[in-house]
Short mmCIF file of C-alpha atoms in Angstrom, two decimals:
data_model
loop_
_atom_site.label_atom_id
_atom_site.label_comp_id
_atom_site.label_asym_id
_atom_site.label_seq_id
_atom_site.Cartn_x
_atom_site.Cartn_y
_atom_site.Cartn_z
CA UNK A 1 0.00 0.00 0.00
CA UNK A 2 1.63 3.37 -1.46
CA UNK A 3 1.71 6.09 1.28
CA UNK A 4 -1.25 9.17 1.24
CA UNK A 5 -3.39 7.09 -0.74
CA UNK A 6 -6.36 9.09 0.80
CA UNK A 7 -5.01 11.87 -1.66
CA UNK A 8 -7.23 12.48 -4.77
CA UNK A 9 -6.75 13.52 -8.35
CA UNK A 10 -9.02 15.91 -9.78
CA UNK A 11 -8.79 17.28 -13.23
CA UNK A 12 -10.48 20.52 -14.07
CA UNK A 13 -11.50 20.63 -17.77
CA UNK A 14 -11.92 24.04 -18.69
CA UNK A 15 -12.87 25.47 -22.45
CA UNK A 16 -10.39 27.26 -24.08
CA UNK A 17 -11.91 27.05 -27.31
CA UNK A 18 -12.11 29.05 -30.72
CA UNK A 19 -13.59 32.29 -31.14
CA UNK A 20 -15.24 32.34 -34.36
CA UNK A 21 -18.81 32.16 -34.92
CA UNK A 22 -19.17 28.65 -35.62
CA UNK A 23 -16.06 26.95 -34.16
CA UNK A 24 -14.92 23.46 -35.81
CA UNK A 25 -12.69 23.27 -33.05
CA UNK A 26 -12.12 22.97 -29.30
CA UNK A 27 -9.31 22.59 -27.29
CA UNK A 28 -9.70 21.50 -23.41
CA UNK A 29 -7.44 21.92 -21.32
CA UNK A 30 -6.74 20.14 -18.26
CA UNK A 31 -5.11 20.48 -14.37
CA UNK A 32 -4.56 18.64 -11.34
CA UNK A 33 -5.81 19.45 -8.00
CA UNK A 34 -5.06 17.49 -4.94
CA UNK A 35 -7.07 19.58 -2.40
CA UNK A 36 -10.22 18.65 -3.42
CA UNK A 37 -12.15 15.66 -0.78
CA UNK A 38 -12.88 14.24 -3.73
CA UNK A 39 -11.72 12.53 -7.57
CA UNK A 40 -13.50 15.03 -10.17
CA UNK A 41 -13.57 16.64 -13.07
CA UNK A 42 -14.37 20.31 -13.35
CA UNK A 43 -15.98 21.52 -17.02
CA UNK A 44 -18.54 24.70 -16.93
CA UNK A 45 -18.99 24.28 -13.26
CA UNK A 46 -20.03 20.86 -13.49
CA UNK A 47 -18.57 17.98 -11.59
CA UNK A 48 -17.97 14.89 -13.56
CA UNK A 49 -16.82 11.54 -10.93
CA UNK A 50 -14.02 9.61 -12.09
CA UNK A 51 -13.33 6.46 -11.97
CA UNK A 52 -11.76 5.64 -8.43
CA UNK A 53 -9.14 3.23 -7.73
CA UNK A 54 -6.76 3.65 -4.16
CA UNK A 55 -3.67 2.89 -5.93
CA UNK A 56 -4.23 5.64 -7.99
CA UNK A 57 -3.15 3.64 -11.35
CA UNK A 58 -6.09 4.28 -13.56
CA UNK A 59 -8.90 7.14 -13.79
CA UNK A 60 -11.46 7.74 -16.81
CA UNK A 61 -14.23 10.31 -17.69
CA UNK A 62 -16.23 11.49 -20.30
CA UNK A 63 -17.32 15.36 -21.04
CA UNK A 64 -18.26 17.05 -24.16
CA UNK A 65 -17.91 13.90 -26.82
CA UNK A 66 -14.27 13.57 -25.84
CA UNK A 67 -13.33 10.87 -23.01
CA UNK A 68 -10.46 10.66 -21.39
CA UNK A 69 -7.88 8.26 -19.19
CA UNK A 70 -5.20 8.31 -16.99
CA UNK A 71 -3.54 4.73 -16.94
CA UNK A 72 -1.24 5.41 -14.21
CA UNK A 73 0.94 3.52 -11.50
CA UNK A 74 3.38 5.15 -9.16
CA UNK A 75 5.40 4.42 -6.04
CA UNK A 76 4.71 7.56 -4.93
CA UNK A 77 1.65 10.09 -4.65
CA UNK A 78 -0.45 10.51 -7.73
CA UNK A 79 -0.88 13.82 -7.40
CA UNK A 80 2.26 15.87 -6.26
CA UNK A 81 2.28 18.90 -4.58
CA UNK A 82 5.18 21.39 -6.13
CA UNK A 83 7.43 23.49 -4.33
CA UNK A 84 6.80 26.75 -5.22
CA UNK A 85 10.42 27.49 -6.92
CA UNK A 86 9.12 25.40 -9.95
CA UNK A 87 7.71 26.92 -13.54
CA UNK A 88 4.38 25.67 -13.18
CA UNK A 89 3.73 27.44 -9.92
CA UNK A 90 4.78 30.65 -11.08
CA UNK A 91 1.44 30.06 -13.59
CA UNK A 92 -0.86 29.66 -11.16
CA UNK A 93 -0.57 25.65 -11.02
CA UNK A 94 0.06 23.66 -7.82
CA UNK A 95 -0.31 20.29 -8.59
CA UNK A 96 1.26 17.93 -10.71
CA UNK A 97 1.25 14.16 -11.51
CA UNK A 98 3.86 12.15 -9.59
CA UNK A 99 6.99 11.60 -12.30
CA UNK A 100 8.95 8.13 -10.88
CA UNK A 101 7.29 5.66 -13.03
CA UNK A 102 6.46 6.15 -16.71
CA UNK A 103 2.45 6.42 -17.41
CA UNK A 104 -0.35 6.68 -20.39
CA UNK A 105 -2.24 8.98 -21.16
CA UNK A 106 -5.80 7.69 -23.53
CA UNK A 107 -8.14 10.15 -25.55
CA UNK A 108 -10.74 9.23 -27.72
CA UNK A 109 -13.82 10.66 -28.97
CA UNK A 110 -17.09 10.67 -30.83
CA UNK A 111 -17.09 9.50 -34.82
CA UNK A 112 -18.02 12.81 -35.09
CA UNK A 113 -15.07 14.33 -33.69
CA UNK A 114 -11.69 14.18 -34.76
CA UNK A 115 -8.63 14.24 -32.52
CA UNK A 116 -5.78 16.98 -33.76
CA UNK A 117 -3.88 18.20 -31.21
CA UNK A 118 -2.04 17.29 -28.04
CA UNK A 119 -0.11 19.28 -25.46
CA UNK A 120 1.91 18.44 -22.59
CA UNK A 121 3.37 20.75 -20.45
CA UNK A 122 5.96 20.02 -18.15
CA UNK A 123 7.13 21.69 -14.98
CA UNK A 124 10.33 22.25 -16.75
CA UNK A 125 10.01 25.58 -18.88
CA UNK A 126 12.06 23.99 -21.35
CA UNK A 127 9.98 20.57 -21.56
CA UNK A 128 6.81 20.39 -23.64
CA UNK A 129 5.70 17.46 -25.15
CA UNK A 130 3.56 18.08 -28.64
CA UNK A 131 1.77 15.31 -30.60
CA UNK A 132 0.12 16.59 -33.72
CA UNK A 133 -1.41 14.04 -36.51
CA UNK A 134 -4.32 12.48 -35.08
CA UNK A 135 -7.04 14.76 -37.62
CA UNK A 136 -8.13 11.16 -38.82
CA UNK A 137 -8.30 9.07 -35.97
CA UNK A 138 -11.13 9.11 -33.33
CA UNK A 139 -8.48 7.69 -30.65
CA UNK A 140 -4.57 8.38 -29.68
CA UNK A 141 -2.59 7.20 -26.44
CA UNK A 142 0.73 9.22 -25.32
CA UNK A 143 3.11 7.52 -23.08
CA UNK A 144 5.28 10.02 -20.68
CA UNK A 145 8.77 9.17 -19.14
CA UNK A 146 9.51 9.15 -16.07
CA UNK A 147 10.91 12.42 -14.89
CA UNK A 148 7.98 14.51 -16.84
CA UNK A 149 6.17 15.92 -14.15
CA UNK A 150 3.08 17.20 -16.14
CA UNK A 151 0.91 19.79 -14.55
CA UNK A 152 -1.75 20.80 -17.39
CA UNK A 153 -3.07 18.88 -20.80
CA UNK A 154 -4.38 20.43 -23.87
CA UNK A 155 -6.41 18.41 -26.41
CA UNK A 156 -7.72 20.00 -29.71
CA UNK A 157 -10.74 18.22 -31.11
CA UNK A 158 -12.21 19.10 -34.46
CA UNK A 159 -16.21 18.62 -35.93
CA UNK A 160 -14.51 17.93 -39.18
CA UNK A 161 -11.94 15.64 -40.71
CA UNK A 162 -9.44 17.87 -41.40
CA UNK A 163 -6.45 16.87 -44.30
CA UNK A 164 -3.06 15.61 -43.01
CA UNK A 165 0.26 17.59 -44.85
CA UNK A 166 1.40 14.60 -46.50
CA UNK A 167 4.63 15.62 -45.86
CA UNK A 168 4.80 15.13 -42.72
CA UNK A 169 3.74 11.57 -42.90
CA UNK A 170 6.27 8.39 -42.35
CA UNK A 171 7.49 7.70 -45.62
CA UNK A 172 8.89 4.20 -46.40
CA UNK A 173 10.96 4.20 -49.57
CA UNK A 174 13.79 2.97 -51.14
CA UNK A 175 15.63 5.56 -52.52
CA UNK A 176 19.43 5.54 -52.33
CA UNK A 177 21.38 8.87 -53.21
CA UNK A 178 23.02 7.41 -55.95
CA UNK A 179 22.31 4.99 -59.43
CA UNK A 180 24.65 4.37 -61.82
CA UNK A 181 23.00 4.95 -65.19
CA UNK A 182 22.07 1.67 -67.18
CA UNK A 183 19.88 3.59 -70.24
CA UNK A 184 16.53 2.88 -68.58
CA UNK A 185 15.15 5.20 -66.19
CA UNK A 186 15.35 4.46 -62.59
CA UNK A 187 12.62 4.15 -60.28
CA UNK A 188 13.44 4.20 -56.80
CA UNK A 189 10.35 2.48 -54.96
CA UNK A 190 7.62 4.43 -52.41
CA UNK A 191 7.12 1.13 -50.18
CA UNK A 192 4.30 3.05 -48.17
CA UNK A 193 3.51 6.14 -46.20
CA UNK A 194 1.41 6.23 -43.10
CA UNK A 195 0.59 9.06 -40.09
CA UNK A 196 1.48 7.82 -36.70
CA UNK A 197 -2.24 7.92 -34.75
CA UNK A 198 -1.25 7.11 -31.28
CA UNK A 199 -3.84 4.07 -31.30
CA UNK A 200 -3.34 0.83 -29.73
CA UNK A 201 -4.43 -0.96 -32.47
CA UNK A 202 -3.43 -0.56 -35.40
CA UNK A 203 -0.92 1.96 -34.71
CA UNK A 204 -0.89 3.46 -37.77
CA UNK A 205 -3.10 5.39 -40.56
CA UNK A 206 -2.18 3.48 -43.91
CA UNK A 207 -2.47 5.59 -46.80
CA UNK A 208 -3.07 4.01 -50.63
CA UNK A 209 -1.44 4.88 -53.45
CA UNK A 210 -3.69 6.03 -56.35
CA UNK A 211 -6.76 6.65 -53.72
CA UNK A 212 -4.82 9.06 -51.27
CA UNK A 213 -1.53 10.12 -53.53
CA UNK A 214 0.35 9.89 -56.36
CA UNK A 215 4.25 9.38 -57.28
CA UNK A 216 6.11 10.80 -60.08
CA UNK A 217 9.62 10.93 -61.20
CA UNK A 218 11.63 14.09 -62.99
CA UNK A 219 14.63 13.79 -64.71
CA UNK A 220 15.34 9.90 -63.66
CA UNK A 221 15.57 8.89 -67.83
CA UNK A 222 19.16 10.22 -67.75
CA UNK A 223 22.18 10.75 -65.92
CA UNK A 224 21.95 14.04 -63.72
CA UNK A 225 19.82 15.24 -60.58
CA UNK A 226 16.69 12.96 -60.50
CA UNK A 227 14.11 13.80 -57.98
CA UNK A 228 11.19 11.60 -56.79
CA UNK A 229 7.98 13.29 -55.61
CA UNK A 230 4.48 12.22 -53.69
CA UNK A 231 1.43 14.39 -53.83
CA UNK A 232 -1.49 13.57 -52.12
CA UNK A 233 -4.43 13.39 -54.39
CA UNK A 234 -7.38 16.16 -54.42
CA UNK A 235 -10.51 14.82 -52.01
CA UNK A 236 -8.32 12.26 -50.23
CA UNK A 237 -8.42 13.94 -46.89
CA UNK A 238 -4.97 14.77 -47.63
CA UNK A 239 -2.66 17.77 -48.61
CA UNK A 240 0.76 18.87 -49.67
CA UNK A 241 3.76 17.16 -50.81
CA UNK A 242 6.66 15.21 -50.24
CA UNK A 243 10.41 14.67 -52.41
CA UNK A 244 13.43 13.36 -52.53
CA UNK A 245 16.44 14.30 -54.83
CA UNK A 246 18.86 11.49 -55.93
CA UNK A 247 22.06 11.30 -58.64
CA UNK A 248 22.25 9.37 -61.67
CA UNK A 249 26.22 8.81 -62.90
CA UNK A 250 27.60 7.23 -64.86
CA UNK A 251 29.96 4.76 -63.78
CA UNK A 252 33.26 3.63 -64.76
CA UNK A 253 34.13 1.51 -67.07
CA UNK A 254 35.71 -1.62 -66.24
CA UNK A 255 38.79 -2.29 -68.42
CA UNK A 256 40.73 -5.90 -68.49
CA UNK A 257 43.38 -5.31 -70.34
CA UNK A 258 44.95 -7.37 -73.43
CA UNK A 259 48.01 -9.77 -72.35
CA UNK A 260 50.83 -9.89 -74.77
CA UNK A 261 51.96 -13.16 -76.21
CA UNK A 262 54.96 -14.95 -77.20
CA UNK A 263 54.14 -17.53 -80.21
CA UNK A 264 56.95 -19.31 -82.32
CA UNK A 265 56.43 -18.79 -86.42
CA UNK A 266 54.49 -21.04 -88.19
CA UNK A 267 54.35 -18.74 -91.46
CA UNK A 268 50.55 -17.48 -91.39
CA UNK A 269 49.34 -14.98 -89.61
CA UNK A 270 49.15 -15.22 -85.54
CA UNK A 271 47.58 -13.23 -83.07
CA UNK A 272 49.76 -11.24 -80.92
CA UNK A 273 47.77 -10.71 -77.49
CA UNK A 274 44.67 -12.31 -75.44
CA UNK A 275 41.46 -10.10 -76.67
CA UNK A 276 41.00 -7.39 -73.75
CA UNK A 277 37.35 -6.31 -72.36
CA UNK A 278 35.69 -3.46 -71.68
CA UNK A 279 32.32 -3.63 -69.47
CA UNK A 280 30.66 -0.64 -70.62
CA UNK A 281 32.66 0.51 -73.47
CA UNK A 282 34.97 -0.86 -76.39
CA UNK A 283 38.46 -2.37 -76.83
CA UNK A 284 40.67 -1.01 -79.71
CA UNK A 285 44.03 -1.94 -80.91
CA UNK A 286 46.65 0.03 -82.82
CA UNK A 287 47.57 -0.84 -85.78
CA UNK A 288 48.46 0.71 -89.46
CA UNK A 289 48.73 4.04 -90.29
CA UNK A 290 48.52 5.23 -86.55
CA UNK A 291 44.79 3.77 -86.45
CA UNK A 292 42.88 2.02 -83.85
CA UNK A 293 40.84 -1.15 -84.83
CA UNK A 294 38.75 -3.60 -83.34
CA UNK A 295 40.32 -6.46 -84.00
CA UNK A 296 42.99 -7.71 -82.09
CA UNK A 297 46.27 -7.57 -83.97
CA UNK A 298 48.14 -10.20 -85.96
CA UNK A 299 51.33 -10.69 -87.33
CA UNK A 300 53.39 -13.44 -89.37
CA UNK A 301 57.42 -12.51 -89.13
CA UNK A 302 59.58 -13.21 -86.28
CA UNK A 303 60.25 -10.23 -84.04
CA UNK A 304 58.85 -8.17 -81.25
CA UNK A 305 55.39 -5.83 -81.94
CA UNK A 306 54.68 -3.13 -79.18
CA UNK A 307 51.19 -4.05 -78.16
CA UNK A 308 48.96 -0.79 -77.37
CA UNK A 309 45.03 -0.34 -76.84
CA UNK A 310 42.45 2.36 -76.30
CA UNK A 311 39.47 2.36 -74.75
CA UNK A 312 36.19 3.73 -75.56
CA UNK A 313 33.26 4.07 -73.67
CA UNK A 314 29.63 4.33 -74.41
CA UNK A 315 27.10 6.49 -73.59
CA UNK A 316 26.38 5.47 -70.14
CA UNK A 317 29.58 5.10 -68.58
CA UNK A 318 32.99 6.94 -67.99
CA UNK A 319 36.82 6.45 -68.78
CA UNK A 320 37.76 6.06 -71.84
CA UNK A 321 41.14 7.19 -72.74
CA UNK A 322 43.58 7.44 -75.71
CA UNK A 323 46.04 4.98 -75.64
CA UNK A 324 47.80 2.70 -73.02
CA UNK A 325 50.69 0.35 -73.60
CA UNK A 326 50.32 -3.37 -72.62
CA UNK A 327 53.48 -4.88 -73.14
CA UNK A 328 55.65 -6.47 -76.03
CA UNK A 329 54.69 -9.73 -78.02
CA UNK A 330 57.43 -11.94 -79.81
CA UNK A 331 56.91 -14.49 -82.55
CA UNK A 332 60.18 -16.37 -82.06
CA UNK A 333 61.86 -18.55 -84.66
CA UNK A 334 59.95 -22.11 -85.06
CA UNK A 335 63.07 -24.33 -83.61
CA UNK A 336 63.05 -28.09 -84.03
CA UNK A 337 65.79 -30.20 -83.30
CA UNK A 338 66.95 -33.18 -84.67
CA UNK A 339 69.60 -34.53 -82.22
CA UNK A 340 72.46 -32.25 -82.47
CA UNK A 341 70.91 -30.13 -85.49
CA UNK A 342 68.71 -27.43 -84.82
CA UNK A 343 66.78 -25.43 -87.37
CA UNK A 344 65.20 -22.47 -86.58
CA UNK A 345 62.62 -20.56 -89.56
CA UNK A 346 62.17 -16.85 -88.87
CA UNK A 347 60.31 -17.03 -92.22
CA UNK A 348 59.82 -18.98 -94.91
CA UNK A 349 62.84 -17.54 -96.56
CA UNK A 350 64.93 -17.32 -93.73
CA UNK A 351 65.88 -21.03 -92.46
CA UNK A 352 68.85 -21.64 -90.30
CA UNK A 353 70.65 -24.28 -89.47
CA UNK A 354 72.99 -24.96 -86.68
CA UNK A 355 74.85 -28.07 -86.14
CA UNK A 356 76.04 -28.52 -82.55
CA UNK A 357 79.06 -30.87 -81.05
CA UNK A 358 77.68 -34.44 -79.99
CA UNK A 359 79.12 -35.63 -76.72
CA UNK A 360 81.85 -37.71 -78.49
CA UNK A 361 80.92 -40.65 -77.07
CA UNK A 362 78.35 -41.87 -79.30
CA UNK A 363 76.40 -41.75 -82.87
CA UNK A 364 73.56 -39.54 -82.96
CA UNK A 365 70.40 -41.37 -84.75
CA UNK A 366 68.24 -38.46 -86.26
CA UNK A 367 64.81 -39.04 -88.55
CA UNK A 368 64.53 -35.92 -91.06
CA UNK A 369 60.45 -36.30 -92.47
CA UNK A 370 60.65 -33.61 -94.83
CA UNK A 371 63.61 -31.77 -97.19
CA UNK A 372 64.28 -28.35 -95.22
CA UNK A 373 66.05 -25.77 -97.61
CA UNK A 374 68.40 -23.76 -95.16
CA UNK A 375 69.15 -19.96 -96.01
CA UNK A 376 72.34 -20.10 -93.36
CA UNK A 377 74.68 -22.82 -91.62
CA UNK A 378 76.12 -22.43 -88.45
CA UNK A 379 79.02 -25.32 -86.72
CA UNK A 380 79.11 -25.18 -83.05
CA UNK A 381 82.00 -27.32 -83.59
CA UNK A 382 85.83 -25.94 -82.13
CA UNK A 383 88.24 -27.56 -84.57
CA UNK A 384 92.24 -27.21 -83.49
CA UNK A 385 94.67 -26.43 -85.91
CA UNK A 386 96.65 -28.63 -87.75
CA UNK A 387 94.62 -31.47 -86.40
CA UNK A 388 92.91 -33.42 -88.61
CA UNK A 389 88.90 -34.83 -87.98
CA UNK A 390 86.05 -36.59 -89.56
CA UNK A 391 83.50 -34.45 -90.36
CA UNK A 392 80.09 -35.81 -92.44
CA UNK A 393 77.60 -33.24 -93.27
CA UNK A 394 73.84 -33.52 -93.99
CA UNK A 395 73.38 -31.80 -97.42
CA UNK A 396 75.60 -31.12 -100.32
CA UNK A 397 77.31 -28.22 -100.50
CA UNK A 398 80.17 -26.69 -103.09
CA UNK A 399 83.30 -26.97 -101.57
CA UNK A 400 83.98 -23.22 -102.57
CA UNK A 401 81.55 -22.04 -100.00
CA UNK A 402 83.08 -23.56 -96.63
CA UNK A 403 85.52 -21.88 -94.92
CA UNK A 404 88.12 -22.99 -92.22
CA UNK A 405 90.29 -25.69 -93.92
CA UNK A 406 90.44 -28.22 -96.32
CA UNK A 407 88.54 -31.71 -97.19
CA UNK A 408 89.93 -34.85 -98.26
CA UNK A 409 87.97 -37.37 -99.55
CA UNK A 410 88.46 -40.93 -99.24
CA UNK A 411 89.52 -42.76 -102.46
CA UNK A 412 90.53 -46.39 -100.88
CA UNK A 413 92.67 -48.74 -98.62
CA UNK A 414 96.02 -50.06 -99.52
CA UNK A 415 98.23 -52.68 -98.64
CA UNK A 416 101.58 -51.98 -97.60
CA UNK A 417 102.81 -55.14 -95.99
CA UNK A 418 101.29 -55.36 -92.63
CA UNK A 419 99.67 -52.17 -92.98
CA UNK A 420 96.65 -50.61 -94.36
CA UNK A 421 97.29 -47.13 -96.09
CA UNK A 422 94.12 -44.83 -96.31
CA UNK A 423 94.10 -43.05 -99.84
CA UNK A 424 92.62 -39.67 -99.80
CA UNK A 425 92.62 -36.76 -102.54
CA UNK A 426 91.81 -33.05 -101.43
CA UNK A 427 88.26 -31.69 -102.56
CA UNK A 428 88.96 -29.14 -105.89
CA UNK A 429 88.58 -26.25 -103.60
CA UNK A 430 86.96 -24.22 -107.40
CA UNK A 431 84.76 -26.76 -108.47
CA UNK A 432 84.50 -29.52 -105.64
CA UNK A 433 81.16 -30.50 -103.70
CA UNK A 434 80.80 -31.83 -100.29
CA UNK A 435 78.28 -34.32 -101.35
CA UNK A 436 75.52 -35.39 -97.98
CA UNK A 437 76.06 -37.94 -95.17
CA UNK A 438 79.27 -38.48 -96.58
CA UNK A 439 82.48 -38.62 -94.50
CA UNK A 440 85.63 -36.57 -95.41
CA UNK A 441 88.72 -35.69 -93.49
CA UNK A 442 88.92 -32.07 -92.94
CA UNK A 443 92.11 -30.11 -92.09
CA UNK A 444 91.58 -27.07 -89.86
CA UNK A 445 93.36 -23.97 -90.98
CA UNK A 446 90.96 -22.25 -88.43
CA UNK A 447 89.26 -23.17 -85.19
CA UNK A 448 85.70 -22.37 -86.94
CA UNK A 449 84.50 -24.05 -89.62
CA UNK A 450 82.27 -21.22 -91.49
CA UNK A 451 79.77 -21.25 -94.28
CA UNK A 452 79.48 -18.88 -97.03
CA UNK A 453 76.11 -19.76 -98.96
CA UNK A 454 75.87 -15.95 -101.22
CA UNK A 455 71.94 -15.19 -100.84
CA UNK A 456 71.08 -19.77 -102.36
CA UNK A 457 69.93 -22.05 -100.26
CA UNK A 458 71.74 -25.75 -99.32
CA UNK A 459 69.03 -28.67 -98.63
CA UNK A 460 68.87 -30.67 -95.03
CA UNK A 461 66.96 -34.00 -97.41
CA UNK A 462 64.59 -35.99 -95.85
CA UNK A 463 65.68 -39.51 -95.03
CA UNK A 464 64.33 -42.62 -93.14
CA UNK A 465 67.30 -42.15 -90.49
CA UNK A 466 71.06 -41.36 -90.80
CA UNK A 467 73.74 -41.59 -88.27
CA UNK A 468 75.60 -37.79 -88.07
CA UNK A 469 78.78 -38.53 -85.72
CA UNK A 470 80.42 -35.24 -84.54
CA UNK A 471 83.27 -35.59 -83.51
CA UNK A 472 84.73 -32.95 -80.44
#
């Protein structure tokens, strides 16, 4: 049991009212009095009983159309008695609800009246508490904190139903500041708007789209300063309007650039990067006469090509720029080696052939499938001078155009008692020819053995396999 429970709340409803001839609007306001023997309401002199409960948690009337309750539980006093230092006392007002636990405070009225306005005011100067929006509801609840010592109430009541400003309604959307632009306009979606009513069920005054208001977009069909707008219709109950600006960009473009490659000549035409991408825009690729094309470039010849692109957007993105430099391709020589000969084509007119030192231990077995017409000949091979070796090479050649010492070739064996005597007779240096996969005895004036061919070609021929023995 709370202490001074004998204490007693009286509110005295006095008409503040309009002043016009024929008011559509009242507002009562209301006070508390604790002095009073008993719980009442005061209204044109007339006492209204309210409800009366010890524990001073819950007190309802009804006056004028409008009724109205105090759902209210303290551990203190209901009604407090203020020490005259405090705001509300210097305004004539001596009582005031006891602040320690939070409370409700319920108003409804008649279908006929409509619920606009509510007031609190505070014994603070600085604290009023103001509730507008309830034109369209018949019934709206207002919950106080604790520590809001309310001395006086003011409710506004209309006859009619008067229209909401739309724009001050809670407005669920899903508008973001910022689109990128795609080429279709954007349309940012209104989920739903709804005035706050203070009712315990539902809560909320749901408004309809096409019955109570209307959206439309401005500038949203390109990129710029798009704004979104909601106007409540005419004869919906409700006025004015609501927007909302957002941005349309464009965005960057996204670029993956081409990726050099290195390819080895095959003698038609090869492509000499991975194709780039643009998201949003175009890849080109330099080529002749200082142009850009679309295609990605080719080329046939061994060498290195300087791979560059540009990038071009489209209308509905940023970033394109003149020219950027991706790295260089190669088309290498096409190298294939049979044992210890290698030939490498940088074109079709352009064959060489290098013949490399075996490891003097052993025969080399090589398979030539096709003839191979050889443009220049290069020996690995160190000779020493004065020192005669076997040398056998695989294609004919005039003798004229080898450099480095002289061939012998072998004419035959003879007896000389025990002995076997090797006959050999030197190449005619003028007129001679080295013929193929023959064997000669070569005497190095030179450690290199060089080859001269003047702008003709020599043949590597095609065999089903030959032994090449190179001697160190």
């Amino acid at each position: 049991m709370k202490h001074n429970i004998k204490q007693y709340i009286i509110l005295a409803l006095m008409l503040v009212g309009n002043t016009v001839a024929q008011a559509t609007e009242k507002t009562y306001m209301l006070y508390f009095d604790g002095s009073q023997g008993k719980p009442g309401l005061l209204f044109n002199e007339q006492y209204y009983k309210l409800s009366d409960n010890k524990e001073w948690s819950y007190a309802s009337t009804t006056v004028d159309g409008l009724t109205i309750t105090v759902n209210y539980e303290s551990k203190r006093e209901g009604v407090k008695l203020m020490v005259p230092a405090l705001y509300a006392r210097q305004l004539g007002y001596n009582w005031a609800l006891d602040h320690y636990d939070d409370y409700t405070l319920t108003f409804s009225s008649t279908e006929s009246k409509y619920i606009k306005q509510i007031i609190l005011y505070s014994t603070s100067h600085s604290y009023i508490i103001q509730q507008k929006g309830y034109s369209n509801t018949t019934l709206a609840r207002m919950a106080v904190n604790a520590g809001s010592i309310v001395f006086r109430m003011e409710v506004t009541v209309s006859d009619t139903k008067p229209a909401l400003n739309i724009n001050d309604a809670q407005i669920r959307h899903q508008i973001d500041s910022r689109y990128d632009w795609t080429g279709v306009a954007i349309v940012p979606e209104i989920v739903d708007i709804s005035f706050e009513t203070g009712t315990s069920s539902p809560g909320t005054l749901q408004l309809v789209k096409g019955t109570d208001y209307t959206v439309s977009y401005e500038n949203n069909d390109k990129p710029g300063k798009a704004t979104v707008t909601v106007a409540a219709n005419p004869g919906s109950g409700y006025t004015g309007t609501w927007s909302r600006s957002f941005d349309i960009v464009r965005p960057q473009v996204e670029v993956t650039p081409p990726t050099p490659l290195t390819v080895a000549w095959n003698g038609t035409p090869q492509a000499l990067c991975t194709a780039g991408s643009v998201e949003g825009g175009s890849m080109l690729y330099y080529g002749r006469n200082f142009l850009f094309w679309s295609d990605v470039p080719t080329a046939t010849n061994v060498g290195t090509y300087n791979i560059i692109y540009r990038v071009e957007n489209d209308e509905y993105h940023n970033g394109g720029f003149s020219s950027e430099y991706a790295g260089t391709a190669t088309i290498t020589p096409a190298t294939v080696h049979y044992g210890c000969l290698t030939v490498a084509a940088n074109s079709a007119t352009d064959v060489a052939l290098t013949i490399g030192e075996s490891d003097g231990t052993s025969a080399q077995n090589i398979t030539i499938p096709t003839d191979i017409k050889v443009t220049s000949v290069t020996m690995e091979r160190t000779f020493t001078k004065g020192k005669a070796a076997t040398v056998m090479l695989p294609f004919d050649i005039a003798v004229s155009k080898v450099s480095g010492g002289t061939f012998y070739g072998f004419v035959g064996v003879g007896n000389s008692g025990s002995d076997r005597e090797v006959v050999m007779h030197q190449v005619n240096q003028v007129n001679g020819t080295l013929q193929a996969h023959t064997p000669y005895l070569f005497m190095p004036s030179a450690e290199k053995m060089t080859f001269d061919l003047g702008g003709q070609t020599v043949t590597l021929k095609a065999n089903s396999e030959h032994t090449y023995t190179v001697q160190p």
